[in-house]
Coordinates of C-alpha atoms in Angstrom, one line a residue:
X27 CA 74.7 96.0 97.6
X28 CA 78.0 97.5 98.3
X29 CA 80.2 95.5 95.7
X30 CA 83.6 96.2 94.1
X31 CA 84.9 95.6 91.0
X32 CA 88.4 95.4 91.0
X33 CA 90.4 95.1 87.0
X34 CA 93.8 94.2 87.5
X35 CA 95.7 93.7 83.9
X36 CA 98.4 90.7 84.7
X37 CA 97.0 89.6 87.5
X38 CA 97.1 86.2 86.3
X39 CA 99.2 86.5 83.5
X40 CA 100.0 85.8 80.7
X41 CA 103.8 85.1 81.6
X42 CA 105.7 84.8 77.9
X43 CA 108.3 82.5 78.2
X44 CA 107.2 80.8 81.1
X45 CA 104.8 77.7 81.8
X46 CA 102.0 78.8 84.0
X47 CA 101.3 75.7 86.1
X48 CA 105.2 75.4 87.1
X49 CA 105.6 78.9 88.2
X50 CA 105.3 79.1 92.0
X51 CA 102.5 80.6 93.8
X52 CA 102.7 83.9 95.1
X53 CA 102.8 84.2 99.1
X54 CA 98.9 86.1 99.0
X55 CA 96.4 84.4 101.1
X56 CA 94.2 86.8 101.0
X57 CA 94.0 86.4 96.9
X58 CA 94.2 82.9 97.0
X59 CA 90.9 82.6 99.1
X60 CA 89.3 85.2 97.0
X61 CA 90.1 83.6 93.9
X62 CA 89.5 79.8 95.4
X63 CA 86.0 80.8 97.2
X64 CA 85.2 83.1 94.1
X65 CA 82.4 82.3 91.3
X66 CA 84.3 81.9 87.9
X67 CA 82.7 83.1 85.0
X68 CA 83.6 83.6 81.8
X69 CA 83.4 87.5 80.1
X70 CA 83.3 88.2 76.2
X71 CA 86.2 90.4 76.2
X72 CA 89.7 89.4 77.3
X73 CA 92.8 92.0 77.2
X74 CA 92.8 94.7 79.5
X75 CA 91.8 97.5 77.3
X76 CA 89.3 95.3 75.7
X77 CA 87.3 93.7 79.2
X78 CA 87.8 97.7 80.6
X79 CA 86.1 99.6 77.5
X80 CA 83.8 96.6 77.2
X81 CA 82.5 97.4 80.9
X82 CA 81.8 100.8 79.8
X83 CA 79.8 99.5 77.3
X84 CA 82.1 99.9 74.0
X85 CA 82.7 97.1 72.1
X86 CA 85.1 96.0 69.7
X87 CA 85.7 92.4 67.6
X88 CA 89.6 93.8 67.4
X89 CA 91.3 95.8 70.1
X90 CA 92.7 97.6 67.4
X91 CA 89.7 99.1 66.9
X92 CA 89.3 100.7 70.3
X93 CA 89.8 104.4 70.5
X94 CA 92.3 104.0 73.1
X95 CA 94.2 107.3 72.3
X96 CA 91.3 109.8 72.8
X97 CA 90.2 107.9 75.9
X98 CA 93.9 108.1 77.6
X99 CA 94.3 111.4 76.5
X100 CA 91.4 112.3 78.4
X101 CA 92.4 110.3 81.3
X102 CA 95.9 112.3 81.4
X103 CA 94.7 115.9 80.5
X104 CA 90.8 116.2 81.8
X105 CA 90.1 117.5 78.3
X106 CA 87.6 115.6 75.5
X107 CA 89.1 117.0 72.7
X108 CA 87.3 116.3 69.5
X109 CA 88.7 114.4 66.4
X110 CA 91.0 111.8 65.6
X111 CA 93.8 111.0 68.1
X112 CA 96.3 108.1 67.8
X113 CA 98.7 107.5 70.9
X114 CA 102.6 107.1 69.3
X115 CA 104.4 106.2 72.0
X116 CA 107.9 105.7 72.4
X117 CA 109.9 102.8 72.7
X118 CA 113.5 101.3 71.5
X119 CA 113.8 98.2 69.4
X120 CA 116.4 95.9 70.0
X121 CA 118.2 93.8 67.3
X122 CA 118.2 90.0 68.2
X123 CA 119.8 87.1 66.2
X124 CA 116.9 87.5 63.6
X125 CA 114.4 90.2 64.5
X126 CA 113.7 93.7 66.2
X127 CA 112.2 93.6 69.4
X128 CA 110.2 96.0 70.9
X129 CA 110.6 97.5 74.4
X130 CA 107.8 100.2 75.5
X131 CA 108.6 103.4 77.5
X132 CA 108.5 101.2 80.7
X133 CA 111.6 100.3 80.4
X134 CA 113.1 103.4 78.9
X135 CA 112.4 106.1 82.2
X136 CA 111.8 109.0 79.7
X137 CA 111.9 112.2 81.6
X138 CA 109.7 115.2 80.7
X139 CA 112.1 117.4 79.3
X140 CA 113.3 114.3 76.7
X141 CA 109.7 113.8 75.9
X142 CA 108.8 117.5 75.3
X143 CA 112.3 117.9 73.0
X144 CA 111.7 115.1 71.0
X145 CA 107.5 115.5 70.5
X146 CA 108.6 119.3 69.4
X147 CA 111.4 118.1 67.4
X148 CA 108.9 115.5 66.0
X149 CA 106.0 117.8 65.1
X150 CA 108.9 119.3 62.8
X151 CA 109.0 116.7 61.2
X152 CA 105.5 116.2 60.4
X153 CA 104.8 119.8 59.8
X154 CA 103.6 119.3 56.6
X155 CA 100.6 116.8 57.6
X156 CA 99.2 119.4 60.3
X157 CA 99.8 116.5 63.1
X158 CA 99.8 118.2 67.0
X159 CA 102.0 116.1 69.1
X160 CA 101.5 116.2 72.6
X161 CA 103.1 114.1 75.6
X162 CA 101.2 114.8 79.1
X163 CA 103.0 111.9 80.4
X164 CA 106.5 111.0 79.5
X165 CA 105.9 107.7 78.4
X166 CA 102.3 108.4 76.4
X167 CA 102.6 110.5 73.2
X168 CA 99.6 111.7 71.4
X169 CA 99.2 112.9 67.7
X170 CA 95.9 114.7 66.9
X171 CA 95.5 114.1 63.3
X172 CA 93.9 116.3 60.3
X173 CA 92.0 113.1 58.9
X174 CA 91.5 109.4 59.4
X175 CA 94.6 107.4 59.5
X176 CA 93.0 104.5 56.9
X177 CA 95.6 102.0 58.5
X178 CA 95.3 99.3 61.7
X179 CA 97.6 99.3 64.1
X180 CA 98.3 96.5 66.6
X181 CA 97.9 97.9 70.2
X182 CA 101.3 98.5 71.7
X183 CA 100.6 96.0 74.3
X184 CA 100.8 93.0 72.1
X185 CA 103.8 93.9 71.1
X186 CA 106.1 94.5 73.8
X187 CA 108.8 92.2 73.5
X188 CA 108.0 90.8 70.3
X189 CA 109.6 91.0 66.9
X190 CA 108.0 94.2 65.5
X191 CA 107.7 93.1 61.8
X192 CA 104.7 90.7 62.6
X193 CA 103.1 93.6 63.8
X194 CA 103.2 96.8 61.4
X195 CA 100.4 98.9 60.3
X196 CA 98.1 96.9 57.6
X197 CA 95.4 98.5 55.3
X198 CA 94.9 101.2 53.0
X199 CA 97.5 103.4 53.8
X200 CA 99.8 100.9 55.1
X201 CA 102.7 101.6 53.2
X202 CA 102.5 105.3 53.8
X203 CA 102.9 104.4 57.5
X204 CA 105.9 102.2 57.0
X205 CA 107.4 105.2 55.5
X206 CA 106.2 107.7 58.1
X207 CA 107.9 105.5 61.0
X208 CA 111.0 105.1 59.1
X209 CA 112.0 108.7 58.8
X210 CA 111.1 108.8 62.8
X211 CA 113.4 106.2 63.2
X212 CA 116.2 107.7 61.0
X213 CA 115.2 111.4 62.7
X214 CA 115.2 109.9 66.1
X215 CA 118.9 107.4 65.5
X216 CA 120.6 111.0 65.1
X217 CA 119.1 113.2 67.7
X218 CA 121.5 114.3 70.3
X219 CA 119.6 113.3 73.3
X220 CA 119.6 109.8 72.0
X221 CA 123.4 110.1 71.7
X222 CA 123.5 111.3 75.5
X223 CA 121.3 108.6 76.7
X224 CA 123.8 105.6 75.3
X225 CA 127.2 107.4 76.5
X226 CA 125.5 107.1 80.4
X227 CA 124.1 103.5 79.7
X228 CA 120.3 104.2 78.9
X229 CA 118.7 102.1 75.2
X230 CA 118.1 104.7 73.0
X231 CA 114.1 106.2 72.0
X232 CA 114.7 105.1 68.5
X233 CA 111.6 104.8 67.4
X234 CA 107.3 105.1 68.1
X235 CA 104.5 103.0 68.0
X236 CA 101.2 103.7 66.6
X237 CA 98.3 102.5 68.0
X238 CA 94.7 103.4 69.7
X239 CA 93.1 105.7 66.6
X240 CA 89.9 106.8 67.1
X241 CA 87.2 109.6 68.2
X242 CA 85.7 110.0 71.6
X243 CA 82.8 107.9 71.6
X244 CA 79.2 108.2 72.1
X245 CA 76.8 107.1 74.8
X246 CA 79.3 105.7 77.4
X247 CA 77.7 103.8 80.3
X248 CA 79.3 103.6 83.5
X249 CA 79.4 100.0 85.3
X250 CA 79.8 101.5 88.5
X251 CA 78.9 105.1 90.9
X252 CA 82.3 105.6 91.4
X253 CA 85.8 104.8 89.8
X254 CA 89.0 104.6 91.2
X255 CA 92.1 104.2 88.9
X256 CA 95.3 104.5 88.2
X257 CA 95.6 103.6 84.8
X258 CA 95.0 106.6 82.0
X259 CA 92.1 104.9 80.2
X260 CA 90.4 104.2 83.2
X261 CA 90.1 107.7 84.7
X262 CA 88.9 108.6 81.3
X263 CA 86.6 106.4 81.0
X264 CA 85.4 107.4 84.2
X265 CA 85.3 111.0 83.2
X266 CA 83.3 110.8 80.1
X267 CA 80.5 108.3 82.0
X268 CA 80.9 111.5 84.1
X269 CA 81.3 109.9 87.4
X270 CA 83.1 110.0 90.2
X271 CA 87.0 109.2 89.6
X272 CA 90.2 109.7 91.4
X273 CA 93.5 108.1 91.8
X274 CA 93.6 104.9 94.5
X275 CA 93.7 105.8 98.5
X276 CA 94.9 103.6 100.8
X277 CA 92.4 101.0 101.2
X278 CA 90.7 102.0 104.9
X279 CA 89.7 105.9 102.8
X280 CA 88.3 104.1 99.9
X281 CA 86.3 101.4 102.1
X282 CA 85.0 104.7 103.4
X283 CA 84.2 106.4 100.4
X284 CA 82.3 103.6 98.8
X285 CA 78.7 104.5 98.0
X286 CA 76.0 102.1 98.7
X287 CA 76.0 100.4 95.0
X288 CA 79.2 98.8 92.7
X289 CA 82.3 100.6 92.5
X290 CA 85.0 100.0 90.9
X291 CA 89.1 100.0 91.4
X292 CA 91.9 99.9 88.4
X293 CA 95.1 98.7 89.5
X294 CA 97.8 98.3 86.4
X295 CA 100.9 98.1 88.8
X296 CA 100.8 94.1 87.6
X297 CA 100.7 94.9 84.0
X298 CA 104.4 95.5 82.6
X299 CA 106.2 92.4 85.3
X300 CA 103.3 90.2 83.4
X301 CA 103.9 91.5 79.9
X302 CA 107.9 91.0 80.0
X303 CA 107.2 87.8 81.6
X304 CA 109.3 88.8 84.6
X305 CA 108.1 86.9 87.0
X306 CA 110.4 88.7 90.6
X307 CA 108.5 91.6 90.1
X308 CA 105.4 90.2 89.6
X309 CA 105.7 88.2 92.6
X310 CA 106.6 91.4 94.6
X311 CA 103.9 93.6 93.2
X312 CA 101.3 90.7 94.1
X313 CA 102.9 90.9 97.4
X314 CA 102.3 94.4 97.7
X315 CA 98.4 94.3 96.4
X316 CA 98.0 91.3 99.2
X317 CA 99.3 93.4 102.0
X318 CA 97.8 97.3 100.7
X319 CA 94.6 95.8 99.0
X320 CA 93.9 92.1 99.1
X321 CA 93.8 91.2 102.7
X322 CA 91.9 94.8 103.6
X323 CA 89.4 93.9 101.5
X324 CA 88.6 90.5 102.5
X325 CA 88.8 91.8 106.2
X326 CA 86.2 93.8 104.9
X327 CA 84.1 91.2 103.1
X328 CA 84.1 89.4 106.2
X329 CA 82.8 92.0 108.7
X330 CA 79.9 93.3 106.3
X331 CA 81.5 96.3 105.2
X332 CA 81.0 94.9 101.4
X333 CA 78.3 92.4 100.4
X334 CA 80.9 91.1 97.2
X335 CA 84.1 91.3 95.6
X336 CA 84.8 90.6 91.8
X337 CA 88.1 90.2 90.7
X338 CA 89.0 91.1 87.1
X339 CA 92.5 89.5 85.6
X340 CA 91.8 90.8 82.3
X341 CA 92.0 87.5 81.1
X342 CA 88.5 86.6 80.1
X343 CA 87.0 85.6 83.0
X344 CA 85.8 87.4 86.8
X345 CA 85.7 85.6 90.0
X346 CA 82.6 86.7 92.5
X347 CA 83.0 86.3 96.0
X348 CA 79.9 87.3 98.4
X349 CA 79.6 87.1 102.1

């Protein structure tokens, strides 16, 4: 059966700040039927990185325990490299009346060159510990580290505009890690790109997050023949099941590139409207995945070219839809 899976984080929320059943619906028909003709059922894993990782067969009682660093890091460099990785993104906290909020590197547009001088300047820092920063991507920033980390860190997702001191590193070697991302923060309030970026308007990268240790993990399975995805940890997933992956075509190519079994599409354009709760662009962007993917794949549904459709909102549930 030619079926495919498509995970799309924020697809139906969560919205913080906002009431679900009084927001108004999107103008999608073609996701309305598929989600109102659709078999709901529930899946053990909720949270985008969790249901995604889950699929591939690796599972985890706390997200924080997913190795989301080595997998992304494969996803954005096409190289398994061995040992412990933890992402440490970068992000700006924002003083309220009574806590720091956290803002990720979506709403920062970090360009290469800042991201290269402030990893290097970074890795300075940290000479002593033998960390390797890296930053493929301007907005993901990876440390390979000499030994375990002995701490948890809450994945950065959960924390985007949230008051950051519910959310620091616990365990073992937690107070060594409050310490550690204090002197970025002091290193990082005085750098002269920082300075720059506030005299033309743009919040500060005043600090980084932890998040995602972990290794590389053993016996992946692959839900699907063939992957398409533009998120980081799905392409690498896809690579280490060690099958076919590559970034989204329009949907008339992929329809055509589907192999006769399940295949799967990652879509995260959703993700950051749903996690700031800002509700305009989510509306838009579901406007955009009815018109580029939604509709074309129902039309598609309907004239035999695919035998099902599941829909993945990361939310703890899939709805099915068959011919």
């Amino acid at each position: 059966m030619r079926v495919l899976s498509l995970l799309i984080p924020g697809l139906l929320g969560p919205f913080p700040g906002h009431d679900r059943a009084l927001l108004p619906a999107p103008a999608a028909p073609a996701l309305e039927r598929l989600l109102s003709y659709g078999r709901r059922r529930a899946v053990p894993a909720a949270g985008f990185e969790s249901e995604l990782c889950a699929l591939f067969g690796i599972d985890a009682e706390d997200p924080a325990d997913l190795p989301v660093a080595a997998l992304t890091y494969l996803g954005d460099t096409a190289t398994p490299a061995p040992g412990w990785w933890l992402r440490m993104d970068p992000v700006h906290l924002r003083a309220d009346q009574q806590h720091l909020l956290l803002f990720d590197a979506a709403a920062l547009e970090i360009t290469a060159a800042e991201a290269r001088a402030l990893t290097h300047g970074l890795a300075g820092l940290y000479a002593d510990l033998g960390w390797r920063f890296e930053a493929p991507v301007a907005g993901r920033w990876y440390v390979g580290l000499a030994e375990p980390p002995r701490a948890r860190f809450t994945p950065l997702p959960a924390v985007v505009g949230r008051p950051v001191d519910r959310y620091l590193p616990t365990g073992e070697n937690a107070a060594q890690w409050h310490r550690l991302l204090n002197e970025a923060q002091m290193w990082l309030h005085g750098h002269e790109l920082n300075t720059a970026r506030e005299m033309h308007g743009r919040p500060p990268i005043n600090s980084v997050w932890p998040w995602g240790a972990g290794r590389l993990p053993h016996g992946v399975r692959a839900p699907w023949r063939a992957l398409w995805s533009d998120a980081a940890l799905g392409t690498g997933l896809g690579r280490l099941a060690d099958i076919p992956v590559a970034a989204p075509p329009e949907a008339p190519v992929l329809l055509e590139a589907l192999p006769g079994e399940a295949s799967g599409l990652v879509l995260e354009g959703l993700r950051e409207a749903s996690l700031y709760g800002d509700i305009e662009a989510w509306a838009q962007e579901v406007a955009r995945l009815e018109a580029r993917w939604f509709a074309p794949l129902l039309g598609a549904l309907r004239d035999g070219r695919l035998d099902a459709i599941e829909l993945h909102g990361a939310d703890g549930a899939v709805h099915r839809v068959g011919r």
